[in-house]
PDB file of C-alpha atoms in Angstrom:
ATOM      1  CA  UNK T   1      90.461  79.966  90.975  1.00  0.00           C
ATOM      2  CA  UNK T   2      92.799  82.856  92.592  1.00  0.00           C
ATOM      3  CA  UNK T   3      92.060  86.445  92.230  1.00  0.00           C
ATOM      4  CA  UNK T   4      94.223  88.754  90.610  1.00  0.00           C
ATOM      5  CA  UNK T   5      92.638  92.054  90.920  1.00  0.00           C
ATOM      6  CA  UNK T   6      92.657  94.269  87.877  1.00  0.00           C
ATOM      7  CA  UNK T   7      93.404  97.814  88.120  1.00  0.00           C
ATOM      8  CA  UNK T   8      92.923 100.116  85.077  1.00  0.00           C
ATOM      9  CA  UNK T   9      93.185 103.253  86.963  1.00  0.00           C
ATOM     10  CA  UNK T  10      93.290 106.975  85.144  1.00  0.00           C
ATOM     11  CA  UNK T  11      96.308 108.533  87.563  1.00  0.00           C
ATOM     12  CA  UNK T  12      98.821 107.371  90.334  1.00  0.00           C
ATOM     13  CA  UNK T  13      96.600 109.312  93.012  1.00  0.00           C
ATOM     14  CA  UNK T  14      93.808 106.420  92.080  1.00  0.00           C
ATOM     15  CA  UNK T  15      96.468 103.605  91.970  1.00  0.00           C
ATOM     16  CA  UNK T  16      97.994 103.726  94.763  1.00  0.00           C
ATOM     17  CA  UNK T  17      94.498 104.584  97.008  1.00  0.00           C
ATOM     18  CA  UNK T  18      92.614 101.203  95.827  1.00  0.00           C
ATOM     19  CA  UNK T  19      95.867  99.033  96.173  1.00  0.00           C
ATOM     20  CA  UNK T  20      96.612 100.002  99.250  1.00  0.00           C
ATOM     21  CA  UNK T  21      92.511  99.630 100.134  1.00  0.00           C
ATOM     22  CA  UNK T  22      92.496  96.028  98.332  1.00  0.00           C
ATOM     23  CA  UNK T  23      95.513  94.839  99.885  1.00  0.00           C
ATOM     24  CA  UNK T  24      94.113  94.351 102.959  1.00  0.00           C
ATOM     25  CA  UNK T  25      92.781  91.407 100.975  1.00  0.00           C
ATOM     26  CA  UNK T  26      95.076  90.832  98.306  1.00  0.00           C
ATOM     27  CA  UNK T  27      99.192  90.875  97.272  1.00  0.00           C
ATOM     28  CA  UNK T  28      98.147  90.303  93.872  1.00  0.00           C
ATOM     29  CA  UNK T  29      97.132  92.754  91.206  1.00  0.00           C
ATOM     30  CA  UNK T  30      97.574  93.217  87.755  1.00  0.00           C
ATOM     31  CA  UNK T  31      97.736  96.857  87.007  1.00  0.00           C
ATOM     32  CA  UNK T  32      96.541  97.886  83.302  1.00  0.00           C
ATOM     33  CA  UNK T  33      98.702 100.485  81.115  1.00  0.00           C
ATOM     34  CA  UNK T  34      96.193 101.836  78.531  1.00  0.00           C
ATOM     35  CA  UNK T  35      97.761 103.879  76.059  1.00  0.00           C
ATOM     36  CA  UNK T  36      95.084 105.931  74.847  1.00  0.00           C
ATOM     37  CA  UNK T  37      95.410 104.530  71.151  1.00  0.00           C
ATOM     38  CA  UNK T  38      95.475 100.701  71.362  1.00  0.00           C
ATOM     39  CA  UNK T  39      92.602 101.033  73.550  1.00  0.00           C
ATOM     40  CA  UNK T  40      90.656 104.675  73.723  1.00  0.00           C
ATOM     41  CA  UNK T  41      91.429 105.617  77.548  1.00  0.00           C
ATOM     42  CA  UNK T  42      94.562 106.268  78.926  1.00  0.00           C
ATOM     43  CA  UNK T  43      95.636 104.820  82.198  1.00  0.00           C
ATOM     44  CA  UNK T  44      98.497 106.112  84.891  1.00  0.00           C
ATOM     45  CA  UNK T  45     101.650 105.173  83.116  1.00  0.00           C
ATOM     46  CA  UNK T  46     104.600 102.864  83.988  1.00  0.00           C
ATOM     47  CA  UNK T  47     106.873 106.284  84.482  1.00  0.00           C
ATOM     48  CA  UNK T  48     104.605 107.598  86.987  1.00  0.00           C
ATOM     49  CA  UNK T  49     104.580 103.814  88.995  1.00  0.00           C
ATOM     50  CA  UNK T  50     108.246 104.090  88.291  1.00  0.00           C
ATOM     51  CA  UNK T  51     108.489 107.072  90.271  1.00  0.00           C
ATOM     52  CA  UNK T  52     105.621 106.760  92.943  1.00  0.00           C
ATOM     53  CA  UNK T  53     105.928 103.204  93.816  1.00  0.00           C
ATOM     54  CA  UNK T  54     106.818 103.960  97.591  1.00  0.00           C
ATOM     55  CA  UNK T  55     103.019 105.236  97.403  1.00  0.00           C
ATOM     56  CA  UNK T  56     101.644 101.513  97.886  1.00  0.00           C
ATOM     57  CA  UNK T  57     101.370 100.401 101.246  1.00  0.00           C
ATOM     58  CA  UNK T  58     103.535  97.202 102.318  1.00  0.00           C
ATOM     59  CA  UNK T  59     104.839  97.407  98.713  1.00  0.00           C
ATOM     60  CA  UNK T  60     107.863  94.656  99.817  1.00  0.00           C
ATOM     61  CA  UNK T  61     105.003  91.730  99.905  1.00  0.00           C
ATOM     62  CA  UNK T  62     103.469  92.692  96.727  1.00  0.00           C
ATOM     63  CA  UNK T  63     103.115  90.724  93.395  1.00  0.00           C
ATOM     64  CA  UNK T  64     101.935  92.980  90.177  1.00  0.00           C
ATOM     65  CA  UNK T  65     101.213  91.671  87.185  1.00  0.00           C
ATOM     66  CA  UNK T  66     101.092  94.284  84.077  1.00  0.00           C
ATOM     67  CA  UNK T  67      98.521  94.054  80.980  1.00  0.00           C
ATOM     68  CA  UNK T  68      99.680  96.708  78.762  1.00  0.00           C
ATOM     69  CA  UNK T  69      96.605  97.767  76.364  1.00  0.00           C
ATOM     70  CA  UNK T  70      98.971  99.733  74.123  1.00  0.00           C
ATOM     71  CA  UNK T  71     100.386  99.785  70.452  1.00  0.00           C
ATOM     72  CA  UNK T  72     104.089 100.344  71.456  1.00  0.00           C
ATOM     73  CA  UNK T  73     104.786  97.744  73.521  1.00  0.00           C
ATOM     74  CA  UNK T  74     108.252  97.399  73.418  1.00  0.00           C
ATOM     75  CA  UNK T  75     108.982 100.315  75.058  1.00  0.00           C
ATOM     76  CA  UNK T  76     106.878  99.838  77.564  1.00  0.00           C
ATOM     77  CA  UNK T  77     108.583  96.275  77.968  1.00  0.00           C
ATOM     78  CA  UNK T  78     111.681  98.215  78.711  1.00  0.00           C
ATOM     79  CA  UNK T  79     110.643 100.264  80.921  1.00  0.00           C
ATOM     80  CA  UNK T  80     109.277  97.386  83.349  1.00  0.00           C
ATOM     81  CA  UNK T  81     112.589  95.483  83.054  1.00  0.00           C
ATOM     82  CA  UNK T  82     114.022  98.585  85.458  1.00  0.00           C
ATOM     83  CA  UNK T  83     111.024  98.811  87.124  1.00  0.00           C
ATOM     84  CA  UNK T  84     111.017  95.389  88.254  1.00  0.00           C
ATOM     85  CA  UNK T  85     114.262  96.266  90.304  1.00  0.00           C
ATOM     86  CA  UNK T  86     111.789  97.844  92.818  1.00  0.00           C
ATOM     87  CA  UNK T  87     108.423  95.531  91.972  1.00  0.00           C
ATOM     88  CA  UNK T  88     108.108  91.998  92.488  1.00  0.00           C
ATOM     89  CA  UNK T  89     106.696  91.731  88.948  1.00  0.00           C
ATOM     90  CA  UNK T  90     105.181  88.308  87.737  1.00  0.00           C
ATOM     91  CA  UNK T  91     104.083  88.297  84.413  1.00  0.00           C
ATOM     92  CA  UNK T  92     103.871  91.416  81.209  1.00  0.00           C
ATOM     93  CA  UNK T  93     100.791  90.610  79.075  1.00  0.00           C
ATOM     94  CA  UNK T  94     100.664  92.165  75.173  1.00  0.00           C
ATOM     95  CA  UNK T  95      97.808  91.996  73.218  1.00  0.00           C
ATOM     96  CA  UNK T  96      97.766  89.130  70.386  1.00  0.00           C
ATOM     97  CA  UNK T  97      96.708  91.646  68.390  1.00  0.00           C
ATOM     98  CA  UNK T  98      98.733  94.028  68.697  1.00  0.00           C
ATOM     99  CA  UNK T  99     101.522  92.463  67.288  1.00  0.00           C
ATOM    100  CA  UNK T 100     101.098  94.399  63.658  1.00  0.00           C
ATOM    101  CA  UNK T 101     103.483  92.185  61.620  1.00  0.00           C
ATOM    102  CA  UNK T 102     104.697  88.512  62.619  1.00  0.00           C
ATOM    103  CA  UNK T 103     108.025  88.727  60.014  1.00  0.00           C
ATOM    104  CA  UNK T 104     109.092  91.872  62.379  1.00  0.00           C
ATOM    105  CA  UNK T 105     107.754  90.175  65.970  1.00  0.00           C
ATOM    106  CA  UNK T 106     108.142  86.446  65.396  1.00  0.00           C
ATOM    107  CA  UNK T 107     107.636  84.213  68.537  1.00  0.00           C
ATOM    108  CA  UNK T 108     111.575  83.842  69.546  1.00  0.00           C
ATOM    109  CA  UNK T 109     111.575  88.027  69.674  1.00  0.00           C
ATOM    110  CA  UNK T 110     108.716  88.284  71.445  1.00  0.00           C
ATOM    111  CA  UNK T 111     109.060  86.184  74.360  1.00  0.00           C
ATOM    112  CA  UNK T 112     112.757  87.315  74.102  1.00  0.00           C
ATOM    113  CA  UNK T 113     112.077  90.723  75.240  1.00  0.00           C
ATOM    114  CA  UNK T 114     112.184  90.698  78.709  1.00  0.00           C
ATOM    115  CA  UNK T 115     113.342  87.946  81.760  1.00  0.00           C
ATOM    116  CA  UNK T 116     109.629  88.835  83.094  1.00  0.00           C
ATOM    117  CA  UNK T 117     107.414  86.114  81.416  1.00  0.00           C
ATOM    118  CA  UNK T 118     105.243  87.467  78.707  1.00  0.00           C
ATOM    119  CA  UNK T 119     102.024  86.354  77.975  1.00  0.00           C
ATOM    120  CA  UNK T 120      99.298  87.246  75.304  1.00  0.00           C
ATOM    121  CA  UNK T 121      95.975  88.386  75.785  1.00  0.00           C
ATOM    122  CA  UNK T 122      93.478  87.271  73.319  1.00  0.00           C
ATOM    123  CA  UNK T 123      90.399  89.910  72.715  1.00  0.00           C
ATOM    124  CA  UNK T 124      86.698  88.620  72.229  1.00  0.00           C
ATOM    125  CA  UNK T 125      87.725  88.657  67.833  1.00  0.00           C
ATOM    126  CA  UNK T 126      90.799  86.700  68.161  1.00  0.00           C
ATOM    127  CA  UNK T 127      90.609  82.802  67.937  1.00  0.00           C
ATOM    128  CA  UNK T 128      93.024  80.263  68.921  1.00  0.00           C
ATOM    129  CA  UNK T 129      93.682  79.040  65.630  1.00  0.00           C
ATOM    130  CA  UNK T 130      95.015  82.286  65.173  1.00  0.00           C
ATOM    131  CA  UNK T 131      96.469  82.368  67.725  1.00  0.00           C
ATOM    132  CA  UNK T 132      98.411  78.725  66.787  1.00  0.00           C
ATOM    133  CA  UNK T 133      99.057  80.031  63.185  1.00  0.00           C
ATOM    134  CA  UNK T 134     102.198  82.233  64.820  1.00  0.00           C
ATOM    135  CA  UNK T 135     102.777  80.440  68.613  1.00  0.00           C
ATOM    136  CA  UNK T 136     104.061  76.948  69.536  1.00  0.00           C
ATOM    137  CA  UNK T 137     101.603  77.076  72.764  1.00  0.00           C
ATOM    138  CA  UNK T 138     103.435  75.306  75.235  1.00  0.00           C
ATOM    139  CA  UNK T 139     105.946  77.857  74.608  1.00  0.00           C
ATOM    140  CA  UNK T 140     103.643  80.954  75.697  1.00  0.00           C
ATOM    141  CA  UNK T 141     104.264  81.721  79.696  1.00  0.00           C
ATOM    142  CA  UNK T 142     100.401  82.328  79.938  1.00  0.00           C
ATOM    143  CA  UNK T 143      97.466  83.541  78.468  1.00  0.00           C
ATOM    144  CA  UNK T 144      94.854  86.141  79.312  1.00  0.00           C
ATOM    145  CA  UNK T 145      91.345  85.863  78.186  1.00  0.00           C
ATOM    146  CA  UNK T 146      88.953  88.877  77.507  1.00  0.00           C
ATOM    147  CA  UNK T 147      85.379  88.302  78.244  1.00  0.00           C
ATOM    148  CA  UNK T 148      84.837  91.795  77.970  1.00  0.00           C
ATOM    149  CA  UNK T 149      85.748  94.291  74.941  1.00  0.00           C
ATOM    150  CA  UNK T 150      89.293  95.761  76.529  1.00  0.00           C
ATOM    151  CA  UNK T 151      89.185  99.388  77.659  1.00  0.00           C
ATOM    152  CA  UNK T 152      86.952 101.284  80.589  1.00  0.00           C
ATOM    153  CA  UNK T 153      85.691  98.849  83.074  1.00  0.00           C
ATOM    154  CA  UNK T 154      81.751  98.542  82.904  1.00  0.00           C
ATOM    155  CA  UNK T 155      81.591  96.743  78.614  1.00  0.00           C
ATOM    156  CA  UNK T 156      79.374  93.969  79.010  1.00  0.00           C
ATOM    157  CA  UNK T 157      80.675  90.467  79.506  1.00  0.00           C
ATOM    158  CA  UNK T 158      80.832  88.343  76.252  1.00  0.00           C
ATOM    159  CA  UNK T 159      80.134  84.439  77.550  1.00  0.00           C
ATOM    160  CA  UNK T 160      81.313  82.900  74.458  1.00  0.00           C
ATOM    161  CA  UNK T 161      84.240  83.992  75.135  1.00  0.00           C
ATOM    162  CA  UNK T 162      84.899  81.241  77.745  1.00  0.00           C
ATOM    163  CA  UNK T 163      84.870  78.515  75.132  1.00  0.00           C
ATOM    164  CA  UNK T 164      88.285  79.502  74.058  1.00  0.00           C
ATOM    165  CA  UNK T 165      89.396  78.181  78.192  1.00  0.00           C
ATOM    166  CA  UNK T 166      88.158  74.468  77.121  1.00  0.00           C
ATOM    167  CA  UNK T 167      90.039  75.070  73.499  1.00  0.00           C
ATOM    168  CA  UNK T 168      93.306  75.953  74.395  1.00  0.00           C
ATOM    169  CA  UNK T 169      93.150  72.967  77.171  1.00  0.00           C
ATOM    170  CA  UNK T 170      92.019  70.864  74.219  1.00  0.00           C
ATOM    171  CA  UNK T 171      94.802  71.834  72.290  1.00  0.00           C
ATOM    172  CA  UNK T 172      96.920  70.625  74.855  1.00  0.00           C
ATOM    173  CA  UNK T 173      97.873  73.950  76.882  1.00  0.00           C
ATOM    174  CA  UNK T 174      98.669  73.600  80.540  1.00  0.00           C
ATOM    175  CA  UNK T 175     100.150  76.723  81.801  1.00  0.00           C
ATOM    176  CA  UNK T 176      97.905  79.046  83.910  1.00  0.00           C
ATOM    177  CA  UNK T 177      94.894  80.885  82.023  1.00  0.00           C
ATOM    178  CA  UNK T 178      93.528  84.333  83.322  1.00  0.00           C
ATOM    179  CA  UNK T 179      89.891  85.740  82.786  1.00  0.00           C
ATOM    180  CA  UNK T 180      89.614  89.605  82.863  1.00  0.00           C
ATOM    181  CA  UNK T 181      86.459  91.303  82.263  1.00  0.00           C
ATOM    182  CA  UNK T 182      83.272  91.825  84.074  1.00  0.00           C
ATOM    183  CA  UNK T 183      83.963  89.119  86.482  1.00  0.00           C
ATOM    184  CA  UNK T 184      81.118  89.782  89.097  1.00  0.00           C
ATOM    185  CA  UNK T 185      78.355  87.860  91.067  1.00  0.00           C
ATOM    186  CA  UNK T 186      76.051  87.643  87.816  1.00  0.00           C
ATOM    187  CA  UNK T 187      78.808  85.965  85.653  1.00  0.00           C
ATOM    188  CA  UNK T 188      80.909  83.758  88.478  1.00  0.00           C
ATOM    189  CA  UNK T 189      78.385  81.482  88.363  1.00  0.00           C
ATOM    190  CA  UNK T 190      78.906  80.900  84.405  1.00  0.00           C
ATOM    191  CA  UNK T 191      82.262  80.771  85.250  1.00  0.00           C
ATOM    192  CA  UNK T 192      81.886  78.254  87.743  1.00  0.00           C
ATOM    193  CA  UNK T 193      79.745  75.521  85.884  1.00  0.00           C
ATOM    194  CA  UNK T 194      82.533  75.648  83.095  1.00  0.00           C
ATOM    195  CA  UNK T 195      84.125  72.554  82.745  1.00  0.00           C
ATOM    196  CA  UNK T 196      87.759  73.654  82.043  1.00  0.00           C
ATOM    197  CA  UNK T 197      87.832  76.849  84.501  1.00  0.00           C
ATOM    198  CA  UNK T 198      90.187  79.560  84.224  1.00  0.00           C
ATOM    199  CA  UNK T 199      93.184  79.384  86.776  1.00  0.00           C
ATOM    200  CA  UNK T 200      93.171  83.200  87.450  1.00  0.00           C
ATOM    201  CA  UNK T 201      90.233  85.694  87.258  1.00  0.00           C
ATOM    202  CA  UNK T 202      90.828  89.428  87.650  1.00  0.00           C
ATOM    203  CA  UNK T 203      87.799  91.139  88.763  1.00  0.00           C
ATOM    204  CA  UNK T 204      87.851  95.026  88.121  1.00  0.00           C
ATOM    205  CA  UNK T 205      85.127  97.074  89.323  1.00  0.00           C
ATOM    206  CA  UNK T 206      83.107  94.383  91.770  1.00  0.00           C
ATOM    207  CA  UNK T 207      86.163  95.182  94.127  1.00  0.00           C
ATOM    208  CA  UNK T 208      87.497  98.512  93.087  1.00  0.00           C
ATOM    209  CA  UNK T 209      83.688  99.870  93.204  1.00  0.00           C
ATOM    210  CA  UNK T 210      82.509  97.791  96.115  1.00  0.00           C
ATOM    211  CA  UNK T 211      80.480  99.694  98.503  1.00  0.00           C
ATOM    212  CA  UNK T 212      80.845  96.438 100.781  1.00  0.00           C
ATOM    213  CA  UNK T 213      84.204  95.510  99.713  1.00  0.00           C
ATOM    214  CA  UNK T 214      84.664  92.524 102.618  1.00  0.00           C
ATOM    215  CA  UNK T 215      81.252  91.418 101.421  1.00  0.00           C
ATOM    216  CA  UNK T 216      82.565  91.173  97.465  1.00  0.00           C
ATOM    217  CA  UNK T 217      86.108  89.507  99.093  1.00  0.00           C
ATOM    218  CA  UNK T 218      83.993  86.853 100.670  1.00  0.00           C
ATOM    219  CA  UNK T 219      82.079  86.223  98.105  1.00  0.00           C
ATOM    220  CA  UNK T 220      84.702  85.589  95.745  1.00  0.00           C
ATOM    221  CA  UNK T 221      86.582  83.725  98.008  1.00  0.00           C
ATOM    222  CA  UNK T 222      83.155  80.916  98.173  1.00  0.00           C
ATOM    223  CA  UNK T 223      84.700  79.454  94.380  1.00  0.00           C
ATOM    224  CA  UNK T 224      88.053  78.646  95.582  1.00  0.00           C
TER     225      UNK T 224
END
């Protein structure tokens, strides 16, 4: 399982100080855009990376991936198609459910938005049969899990969550599946006795919090 750090950060200032700390570790990190509406905190915002990336620290071997918690994701779609002219961006992630009408945002439009992949994130509500009423899902780049109500980091993991992993690989899915939420030393061991396993967890505050950061690092390098 690689690690994809998750960074939900309130201003640039914070950003840029635990990338640059984690990267001694990491070139990885999905950096969260919360909107203050979709979700109810607000995060640093893509115009403020847009303008402070030289802030991170060897930012030319750096890989970002973006979850954007936010209603209006369009616009914030556009606005990482000219960022990614100075990011190596991998992947955009939307909520499922924040897609508000499927006859405005069918599939085709969706995925058409950008030449970054886009993915969907699925909260603890949503279900893959949901999920498969509005997606052909061979056709989705990737999907993010949330074991964890989205928002602040700290919301309790949900475990039964992880049954929608062995689901989707039931279903026949194959690309790459991401955990995010609460991904720690009390839950990696859940994690690890699942039988279809995500490809990509994003642990939040176990490394952005760590008081022994190399300890954490190690630690989560032992599932590999």
């Amino acid at each position: 399982m690689q690690i994809c750090p998750s960074m939900p950060e309130p201003t640039m200032e914070a950003l840029a100080a635990t990338i640059n700390r984690l990267s001694l570790y990491y070139n990885y990190f999905q950096i969260d855009i919360g909107d203050g509406i979709y979700v109810n905190n607000r995060t640093v915002q893509i115009d403020e990376i847009m303008n402070n990336f030289s802030r991170f620290d060897n930012r030319q071997n750096l890989y970002f991936d973006f979850h954007l918690m936010v209603s209006d994701f369009e616009a914030d779609i556009v606005k990482l198609n000219l960022l990614k002219r100075s990011m190596q961006i991998k992947n955009i992630f939307i909520h499922y459910s924040a897609i508000s009408d499927f006859s405005v945002w069918p599939q085709e439009k969706i995925l058409g938005l950008s030449s970054i992949p886009i993915g969907l994130t699925l909260n603890p509500e949503d279900h893959i049969t949901d999920l498969t009423d509005h997606f052909t899902l061979h056709t989705i780049p990737c999907i993010q899990i949330m074991s964890v109500t989205p928002g602040v980091q700290g919301n309790p993991f949900l475990p039964d969550t992880l049954l929608k992993i062995e689901q989707l690989r039931v279903f026949g899915y194959k690309s790459k599946i991401f955990l995010d939420g609460a991904v720690n030393d009390k839950t990696l061991p859940i994690i690890n006795r699942l039988k279809y396993k995500p490809d990509i967890l994003c642990p939040g505050s176990f490394l952005t919090k760590a008081k022994d950061l190399k300890k954490n690092v190690e630690y989560l390098e032992s599932f590999n």
